[in-house]
Amino acid sequence: MLMLDKLHILADSAKYDASCASSGSSRNVRGKLGKASVGGVCHSWSSDGRCVSLLKILMTNACIYDCAYCLNRRSNDIPRAMLSPDEICELTVEFYRKNYIEGLFLSTGIVKNADYTMELLIQTARKLRKEHNFSGYLHIKLIPGASEELIDILGRYADRVSVNIELPSQQSLSILAPDKKLDAILTPMKQVKESIDTYKAEKKTLRRAPLFSPAGQSTQLIVGATPESDMQILVLSSWLYKKVAMKRVYYSAYIPVNNDKNLPALPTPPLLREHRLYQADWLLRFYDFEPDELLSPANPNLATEVDPKTAWALAHLDRFPVEVNVADYNTLLRVPGIGVQSARRIIRSRKVKRLRYEDLNKLRVVLKRARYFITVHGRYHGDMACDEQLLFKRLATGFGSNVNSSLIQLDLFDSLFSDRHSVITGEL
Ligand code: SF4
């Protein structure tokens, strides 16, 4: 089979893996080929919204496992291909030299067993780093169940590693991915965290401390293939951020690619749910929210009509409006329309003057939301009372009973979902 044909098959097979964004690498680039800057490798987006900035391929789409949701499962009759470590190196270096890519995102199906597959990934990474002197970004998948030694070796070559958790519970894994065990997925995550901690500690005393996955680890969770609620998903994500120092959890709306009696019949991927989970995830990571502040056993799923921060504020109207000239940073951060950057700007600006309502726009406060939750010099600037029902109607993004949200493709600048600033910065 020609390399181009293999590439076509393996790049197509990799497109369902969303965990490929890159950032935070600090690999030494002097005298070497390629550079993954601290600010991250450039990204672009495919038509289905996935990141394609790196050469994103599978080493092979021939897999011995049979996960019900996966196109590459062994029971599917699809064209199969496999690239050798040398072929992957050749493609990566060639594409890099042509300026097509900034690095490589390499995932794979399982060949023979976990250790054998890891050894092939290690060979590829070693050749790229040692033989081709490649210092570009490498994001490589770890194979659950592989030996500690192999995980340790691969982590030394990669900028970022990831183990996909895929489904939020052991129960769901048992039904849809019977070859996988939650423990075998969490164990390498814990090992990676410990190795990164060791690397960071050594770096303080040793100038040439050996790198270990300097851009951390990430994972992917499929949303909508199993019955778990948003609350269960966010509790798991919160655990991953706190206990294994996960850099990112990528949520991937379930895309039906197989017919399987254990899979739900969804007309389209639940993209709006994915979008709300990303917003809630942002609140966990940067706004000090806990999952049980956003959701409860009685109300376990995020609202589709308003973003999670607005939903929280509407449920806690007794705490609003807050006076922007006196509220502390954490209180400001809870105001819909005031993000991390704008809260910092408000605190800084207040040191030199008392803020007027007109100043808030310049500080990038999103007044179309914030004005219902603040006062400036004691004056409320909303055009309606601070009432939960009224505000819900005003701030809802249009997904009422007569709109089928699952049929709407997210648009980068669609005002139905968010304002432009929020989309670009992620701030809420
Ligand atoms: S392990 Fe499961 S999800 Fe991964 S490639 Fe194989 S069948 Fe697909």
Coordinates of C-alpha atoms and ligand atoms in Angstrom, one line a residue:
M1 CA 0.0 0.0 0.0
L2 CA 1.3 3.5 -0.9
M3 CA 2.2 5.8 2.0
L4 CA -0.3 8.3 0.8
D5 CA -3.1 5.7 1.0
K6 CA -2.0 4.7 4.5
L7 CA -2.0 8.4 5.5
H8 CA -5.4 8.9 4.1
I9 CA -6.8 5.9 6.1
L10 CA -5.0 6.7 9.4
A11 CA -5.6 10.4 9.4
D12 CA -9.3 9.8 8.8
S13 CA -9.4 7.2 11.6
A14 CA -7.8 9.7 14.0
K15 CA -10.3 12.4 13.6
Y16 CA -12.6 11.3 16.4
D17 CA -10.0 11.9 19.0
A18 CA -10.4 15.4 20.3
S19 CA -7.6 15.5 22.8
C20 CA -5.0 17.0 20.6
A21 CA -4.5 20.7 21.6
S22 CA -1.0 21.6 22.5
S23 CA 0.5 24.1 24.8
G24 CA 3.1 24.6 27.5
S25 CA 6.1 22.7 26.1
S26 CA 9.5 24.0 27.2
R27 CA 11.8 21.6 25.3
N28 CA 15.2 22.9 24.5
V29 CA 15.3 23.8 20.7
R30 CA 18.8 25.2 20.3
G31 CA 20.5 23.6 17.3
K32 CA 17.6 21.3 16.7
L33 CA 14.8 21.0 14.2
G34 CA 11.4 22.4 15.1
K35 CA 10.0 24.4 18.0
A36 CA 7.0 24.0 20.2
S37 CA 6.7 27.4 21.8
V38 CA 5.5 28.1 25.3
G39 CA 2.3 29.7 23.9
G40 CA 1.5 26.4 22.1
V41 CA 1.6 25.2 18.5
C42 CA -0.7 27.0 16.0
H43 CA -4.1 25.5 15.7
S44 CA -6.6 25.2 12.9
W45 CA -10.0 23.6 13.0
S46 CA -11.5 21.0 10.7
S47 CA -15.1 21.3 9.4
D48 CA -16.4 19.2 12.3
G49 CA -14.7 21.4 14.9
R50 CA -11.7 19.2 15.7
C51 CA -8.2 20.5 16.1
V52 CA -6.0 19.6 13.2
S53 CA -3.0 21.7 13.7
L54 CA -0.7 18.8 14.3
L55 CA -0.1 15.9 12.1
K56 CA -2.8 13.9 13.7
I57 CA -2.6 10.2 12.8
L58 CA -3.0 6.8 14.1
M59 CA 0.0 4.5 13.9
T60 CA -2.5 1.8 13.0
N61 CA -6.3 1.5 12.9
A62 CA -6.1 -2.2 13.2
C63 CA -7.1 -2.8 16.9
I64 CA -7.5 -6.0 18.9
Y65 CA -10.2 -4.4 21.0
D66 CA -13.9 -4.0 20.2
C67 CA -15.1 -0.8 21.7
A68 CA -18.7 -0.4 20.6
Y69 CA -18.5 3.4 19.8
C70 CA -15.2 3.2 17.8
L71 CA -14.9 3.1 14.0
N72 CA -11.7 1.1 14.3
R73 CA -13.0 -1.7 16.5
R74 CA -11.9 -5.1 15.4
S75 CA -15.4 -6.2 14.3
N76 CA -15.8 -3.4 11.7
D77 CA -15.1 -4.2 8.1
I78 CA -13.0 -1.2 7.1
P79 CA -9.7 -0.6 5.3
R80 CA -6.8 -1.2 7.7
A81 CA -3.3 0.3 7.6
M82 CA -0.2 0.6 9.7
L83 CA 2.7 3.0 9.5
S84 CA 6.1 1.9 10.7
P85 CA 8.1 4.1 13.0
D86 CA 10.3 5.1 10.1
E87 CA 7.3 6.1 8.0
I88 CA 5.8 8.2 10.7
C89 CA 9.2 10.0 11.2
E90 CA 9.5 10.6 7.5
L91 CA 6.0 12.1 7.3
T92 CA 6.5 14.2 10.4
V93 CA 9.8 15.7 9.3
E94 CA 8.7 16.2 5.7
F95 CA 5.5 18.0 6.7
Y96 CA 7.4 20.0 9.3
R97 CA 9.9 21.1 6.7
K98 CA 7.1 22.1 4.4
N99 CA 5.6 24.2 7.2
Y100 CA 2.4 22.2 7.2
I101 CA 2.6 21.2 10.8
E102 CA 4.2 22.2 14.1
G103 CA 4.3 18.7 15.6
L104 CA 2.8 15.3 15.8
F105 CA -0.3 13.9 17.6
L106 CA 0.1 10.2 17.5
S107 CA -2.5 7.7 18.7
T108 CA -3.0 4.1 17.8
G109 CA -5.1 1.0 17.9
I110 CA -3.8 -1.8 20.1
V111 CA -1.5 -4.2 18.2
K112 CA -1.0 -7.6 19.8
N113 CA -0.9 -6.2 23.3
A114 CA -0.4 -3.0 25.3
D115 CA 3.4 -3.4 25.8
Y116 CA 4.1 -4.3 22.1
T117 CA 2.1 -1.2 21.0
M118 CA 4.0 1.0 23.4
E119 CA 7.3 -0.2 22.2
L120 CA 6.4 0.8 18.6
L121 CA 5.3 4.3 19.9
I122 CA 8.6 4.6 21.8
Q123 CA 10.6 3.6 18.7
T124 CA 8.9 6.3 16.8
A125 CA 9.5 9.0 19.4
R126 CA 13.1 7.9 19.9
K127 CA 13.9 8.1 16.2
L128 CA 12.2 11.5 15.9
R129 CA 14.1 12.9 18.8
K130 CA 17.5 11.2 18.5
E131 CA 17.9 10.4 14.8
H132 CA 16.0 13.3 13.2
N133 CA 16.8 15.8 16.0
F134 CA 13.2 16.8 16.0
S135 CA 12.3 19.2 18.7
G136 CA 8.7 20.0 17.6
Y137 CA 5.7 19.2 19.6
L138 CA 5.0 15.5 20.3
H139 CA 1.7 14.4 21.8
I140 CA 1.6 10.7 22.2
K141 CA -1.0 8.3 23.5
L142 CA -0.2 6.0 26.4
I143 CA -1.7 2.5 26.2
P144 CA -3.6 1.5 29.4
G145 CA -2.1 -1.7 30.8
A146 CA 1.4 -1.0 29.5
S147 CA 4.3 -1.5 31.9
E148 CA 5.5 1.3 34.1
E149 CA 9.0 1.2 32.5
L150 CA 7.6 1.8 29.0
I151 CA 5.4 4.7 30.2
D152 CA 8.4 6.2 31.8
I153 CA 10.5 6.0 28.6
L154 CA 7.8 7.4 26.4
G155 CA 7.1 10.3 28.8
R156 CA 10.8 11.3 28.4
Y157 CA 10.3 11.9 24.7
A158 CA 6.8 13.4 24.5
D159 CA 5.8 17.0 25.2
R160 CA 2.4 15.8 26.3
V161 CA 0.9 12.3 26.9
S162 CA -2.6 11.2 27.3
V163 CA -4.7 8.2 28.2
N164 CA -8.2 8.5 27.0
I165 CA -10.7 7.7 29.8
E166 CA -13.5 7.6 27.1
L167 CA -16.4 6.7 29.3
P168 CA -17.2 8.1 32.8
S169 CA -17.7 4.9 34.7
Q170 CA -16.5 1.3 35.0
Q171 CA -20.1 0.3 34.4
S172 CA -20.3 2.0 31.1
L173 CA -16.8 0.7 30.1
S174 CA -17.9 -2.8 30.9
I175 CA -20.9 -2.5 28.5
L176 CA -19.3 -0.5 25.6
A177 CA -15.5 -1.2 26.0
P178 CA -15.3 -4.6 27.7
D179 CA -11.5 -4.9 27.1
K180 CA -10.9 -1.7 29.1
K181 CA -10.8 -1.3 32.9
L182 CA -11.1 2.0 34.6
D183 CA -8.2 1.1 37.0
A184 CA -5.9 0.3 34.0
I185 CA -6.7 3.8 32.7
L186 CA -6.3 5.7 36.0
T187 CA -3.0 3.9 37.0
P188 CA -0.9 5.4 34.2
M189 CA -2.4 8.8 34.8
K190 CA -1.2 8.6 38.5
Q191 CA 2.2 7.4 37.3
V192 CA 2.5 10.4 34.9
K193 CA 1.5 12.8 37.6
E194 CA 4.2 11.4 39.9
S195 CA 6.8 11.5 37.2
I196 CA 5.9 15.1 36.3
D197 CA 6.1 16.1 40.0
T198 CA 9.6 14.4 40.2
Y199 CA 10.7 16.3 37.0
K200 CA 9.5 19.6 38.4
A201 CA 11.3 19.0 41.8
E202 CA 14.5 17.9 40.0
K203 CA 14.4 21.0 37.8
K204 CA 14.8 23.2 40.8
T205 CA 18.2 21.8 41.6
L206 CA 19.4 20.1 38.4
R207 CA 20.0 22.3 35.4
R208 CA 19.7 19.3 33.1
A209 CA 16.9 17.4 34.8
P210 CA 15.5 14.9 32.3
L211 CA 12.2 16.1 30.8
F212 CA 9.0 14.2 31.5
S213 CA 6.0 15.3 29.5
P214 CA 6.5 19.0 30.2
A215 CA 3.1 20.0 28.8
G216 CA 1.4 17.6 31.2
Q217 CA -1.3 15.0 30.4
S218 CA -4.8 15.2 28.9
T219 CA -7.7 12.9 28.4
Q220 CA -10.9 12.6 26.4
L221 CA -14.4 11.8 27.6
I222 CA -17.1 10.8 25.2
V223 CA -20.4 12.6 26.0
G224 CA -23.8 11.2 25.3
A225 CA -22.9 7.5 24.5
T226 CA -23.8 6.4 28.0
P227 CA -26.4 7.5 30.6
E228 CA -24.1 9.4 33.0
S229 CA -25.3 12.9 34.0
D230 CA -23.3 16.1 33.6
M231 CA -22.8 16.0 37.3
Q232 CA -21.1 12.6 37.2
I233 CA -18.9 13.8 34.4
L234 CA -17.9 17.0 36.1
V235 CA -17.2 15.2 39.4
L236 CA -14.9 12.9 37.5
S237 CA -13.2 15.8 35.7
S238 CA -12.7 17.7 39.0
W239 CA -11.1 14.6 40.5
L240 CA -8.8 14.3 37.5
Y241 CA -7.8 18.0 37.8
K242 CA -7.1 17.7 41.5
K243 CA -5.7 14.2 41.9
V244 CA -3.7 13.5 38.7
A245 CA -3.0 17.2 37.7
M246 CA -4.8 16.7 34.4
K247 CA -4.1 19.6 32.1
R248 CA -7.2 19.3 30.1
V249 CA -10.2 17.0 29.9
Y250 CA -11.5 17.1 26.3
Y251 CA -15.2 16.4 25.9
S252 CA -16.2 14.8 22.7
A253 CA -19.9 14.7 21.7
Y254 CA -20.7 11.1 20.8
I255 CA -20.7 10.6 17.1
P256 CA -22.7 7.6 16.0
V257 CA -20.4 5.6 13.6
N258 CA -21.5 2.0 14.4
N259 CA -24.8 0.2 14.8
D260 CA -24.7 -1.5 18.2
K261 CA -27.6 -2.4 20.5
N262 CA -25.8 -0.9 23.5
L263 CA -25.5 2.5 21.9
P264 CA -28.1 5.2 22.0
A265 CA -29.9 6.3 18.8
L266 CA -29.0 9.9 18.6
P267 CA -30.0 11.8 15.5
T268 CA -26.9 14.1 15.7
P269 CA -24.0 14.5 18.1
P270 CA -24.9 16.3 21.3
L271 CA -22.8 19.4 20.5
L272 CA -24.6 21.8 22.7
R273 CA -24.1 19.5 25.7
E274 CA -20.4 19.3 24.8
H275 CA -20.3 23.1 24.7
R276 CA -21.9 23.5 28.1
L277 CA -19.6 21.0 29.6
Y278 CA -16.6 22.9 28.3
Q279 CA -18.0 26.1 29.9
A280 CA -18.6 24.3 33.2
D281 CA -15.1 22.8 33.0
W282 CA -13.7 26.3 32.6
L283 CA -15.5 27.3 35.8
L284 CA -13.9 24.4 37.6
R285 CA -10.4 25.2 36.4
F286 CA -10.3 29.0 36.6
Y287 CA -13.3 30.3 38.7
D288 CA -13.0 28.0 41.7
F289 CA -16.4 26.4 41.2
E290 CA -17.0 22.9 42.5
P291 CA -19.3 20.5 40.6
D292 CA -21.9 20.5 43.5
E293 CA -22.2 24.3 43.2
L294 CA -23.3 24.0 39.5
L295 CA -25.4 20.8 39.8
S296 CA -27.1 18.6 42.3
P297 CA -28.5 15.1 42.4
A298 CA -32.0 16.7 42.0
N299 CA -30.7 18.8 39.0
P300 CA -27.9 16.7 37.5
N301 CA -27.6 18.2 34.0
L302 CA -26.5 21.6 32.8
A303 CA -29.1 24.0 31.5
T304 CA -29.0 24.3 27.7
E305 CA -30.6 27.8 27.6
V306 CA -28.0 29.7 29.7
D307 CA -24.3 29.2 30.3
P308 CA -23.5 27.4 33.6
K309 CA -22.2 30.6 35.3
T310 CA -25.4 32.5 34.5
A311 CA -27.5 29.5 35.7
W312 CA -25.6 29.6 39.0
A313 CA -26.1 33.4 39.4
L314 CA -29.8 33.1 38.7
A315 CA -30.1 30.4 41.4
H316 CA -28.3 32.7 43.8
L317 CA -29.8 36.1 43.2
D318 CA -29.7 36.8 46.9
R319 CA -25.9 37.5 46.4
F320 CA -26.6 40.1 43.7
P321 CA -26.2 42.8 42.6
V322 CA -22.6 43.4 43.7
E323 CA -21.0 46.8 43.8
V324 CA -18.1 46.7 41.3
N325 CA -16.2 49.4 43.2
V326 CA -16.0 47.4 46.5
A327 CA -16.5 43.7 45.6
D328 CA -13.5 41.5 46.2
Y329 CA -11.9 39.5 43.3
N330 CA -13.7 36.2 44.1
T331 CA -17.0 37.9 44.3
L332 CA -16.4 39.7 40.9
L333 CA -15.5 36.4 39.4
R334 CA -18.9 35.0 40.1
V335 CA -20.7 37.8 38.1
P336 CA -21.8 36.6 34.7
G337 CA -20.0 38.6 32.1
I338 CA -16.9 39.3 34.3
G339 CA -14.1 36.9 33.5
V340 CA -10.7 36.3 35.1
Q341 CA -9.1 39.0 33.0
S342 CA -11.8 41.6 33.5
A343 CA -12.0 41.0 37.2
R344 CA -8.2 41.6 37.4
R345 CA -8.6 44.7 35.4
I346 CA -11.3 46.0 37.7
I347 CA -9.2 45.4 40.8
R348 CA -6.2 47.2 39.1
S349 CA -8.2 50.1 37.9
R350 CA -9.9 50.7 41.2
K351 CA -6.5 51.4 42.7
V352 CA -6.4 54.6 40.7
K353 CA -10.0 55.7 40.4
R354 CA -13.6 54.9 41.2
L355 CA -15.1 53.1 38.2
R356 CA -18.0 54.5 36.2
Y357 CA -20.4 52.2 34.3
E358 CA -18.8 53.5 31.0
D359 CA -15.4 52.3 32.2
L360 CA -16.5 48.6 32.4
N361 CA -16.8 48.2 28.6
K362 CA -13.1 49.2 28.2
L363 CA -12.3 46.6 30.9
R364 CA -13.9 44.0 28.7
V365 CA -16.8 43.3 31.0
V366 CA -19.6 41.8 29.0
L367 CA -22.3 44.3 30.0
K368 CA -25.2 42.6 28.2
R369 CA -25.0 40.0 31.0
A370 CA -23.1 41.7 33.8
R371 CA -25.4 44.7 34.1
Y372 CA -28.2 42.6 35.7
F373 CA -25.8 41.5 38.5
I374 CA -23.9 44.6 39.4
T375 CA -24.3 48.2 40.7
V376 CA -21.9 51.0 39.9
H377 CA -21.8 53.7 42.5
G378 CA -24.9 52.1 44.0
R379 CA -26.8 52.4 40.7
Y380 CA -28.3 49.3 38.9
H381 CA -28.1 49.5 35.1
G382 CA -30.3 46.6 34.1
D383 CA -33.5 47.4 32.2
M384 CA -35.5 45.0 34.3
A385 CA -35.8 43.9 37.9
C386 CA -33.3 41.4 39.3
D387 CA -35.9 38.6 39.1
E388 CA -35.0 35.0 38.3
Q389 CA -37.8 34.3 35.8
L390 CA -37.4 37.6 33.9
L391 CA -33.7 37.4 33.7
F392 CA -33.8 33.8 32.6
K393 CA -35.9 34.8 29.7
R394 CA -33.7 37.7 28.8
L395 CA -30.4 35.8 29.1
A396 CA -31.5 32.5 27.5
T397 CA -29.7 31.9 24.3
G398 CA -32.8 30.9 22.2
F399 CA -33.0 27.2 22.9
G400 CA -36.6 27.2 24.0
S401 CA -39.1 24.4 23.6
N402 CA -39.5 25.0 19.9
V403 CA -35.9 24.7 19.0
N404 CA -34.2 21.3 18.8
S405 CA -30.7 22.2 20.1
S406 CA -29.2 18.9 19.0
L407 CA -29.8 19.9 15.4
I408 CA -27.7 23.1 15.6
Q409 CA -24.0 23.0 14.7
L410 CA -21.9 25.3 16.9
D411 CA -20.6 28.3 15.1
L412 CA -17.4 30.0 16.3
F413 CA -19.1 33.4 16.3
D414 CA -22.7 32.4 16.8
S415 CA -24.3 34.9 19.1
L416 CA -26.9 32.2 20.1
F417 CA -24.2 30.5 22.1
S418 CA -22.1 33.2 23.5
D419 CA -20.6 36.6 22.7
R420 CA -17.5 36.8 20.5
H421 CA -15.2 37.7 23.4
S422 CA -16.3 34.6 25.4
V423 CA -15.8 32.3 22.5
I424 CA -12.3 33.5 21.9
T425 CA -11.2 33.7 25.5
G426 CA -13.4 31.1 27.1
E427 CA -14.3 33.7 29.8
L428 CA -17.8 33.6 31.2
Ligands
SF4_1 S1 -8.9 0.6 22.0 FE1 -11.1 0.8 21.5 S2 -11.3 3.0 21.1 FE2 -9.1 2.5 20.9 S3 -8.8 2.1 18.8 FE3 -9.2 0.1 19.8 S4 -11.4 -0.2 19.5 FE4 -11.0 2.0 19.2

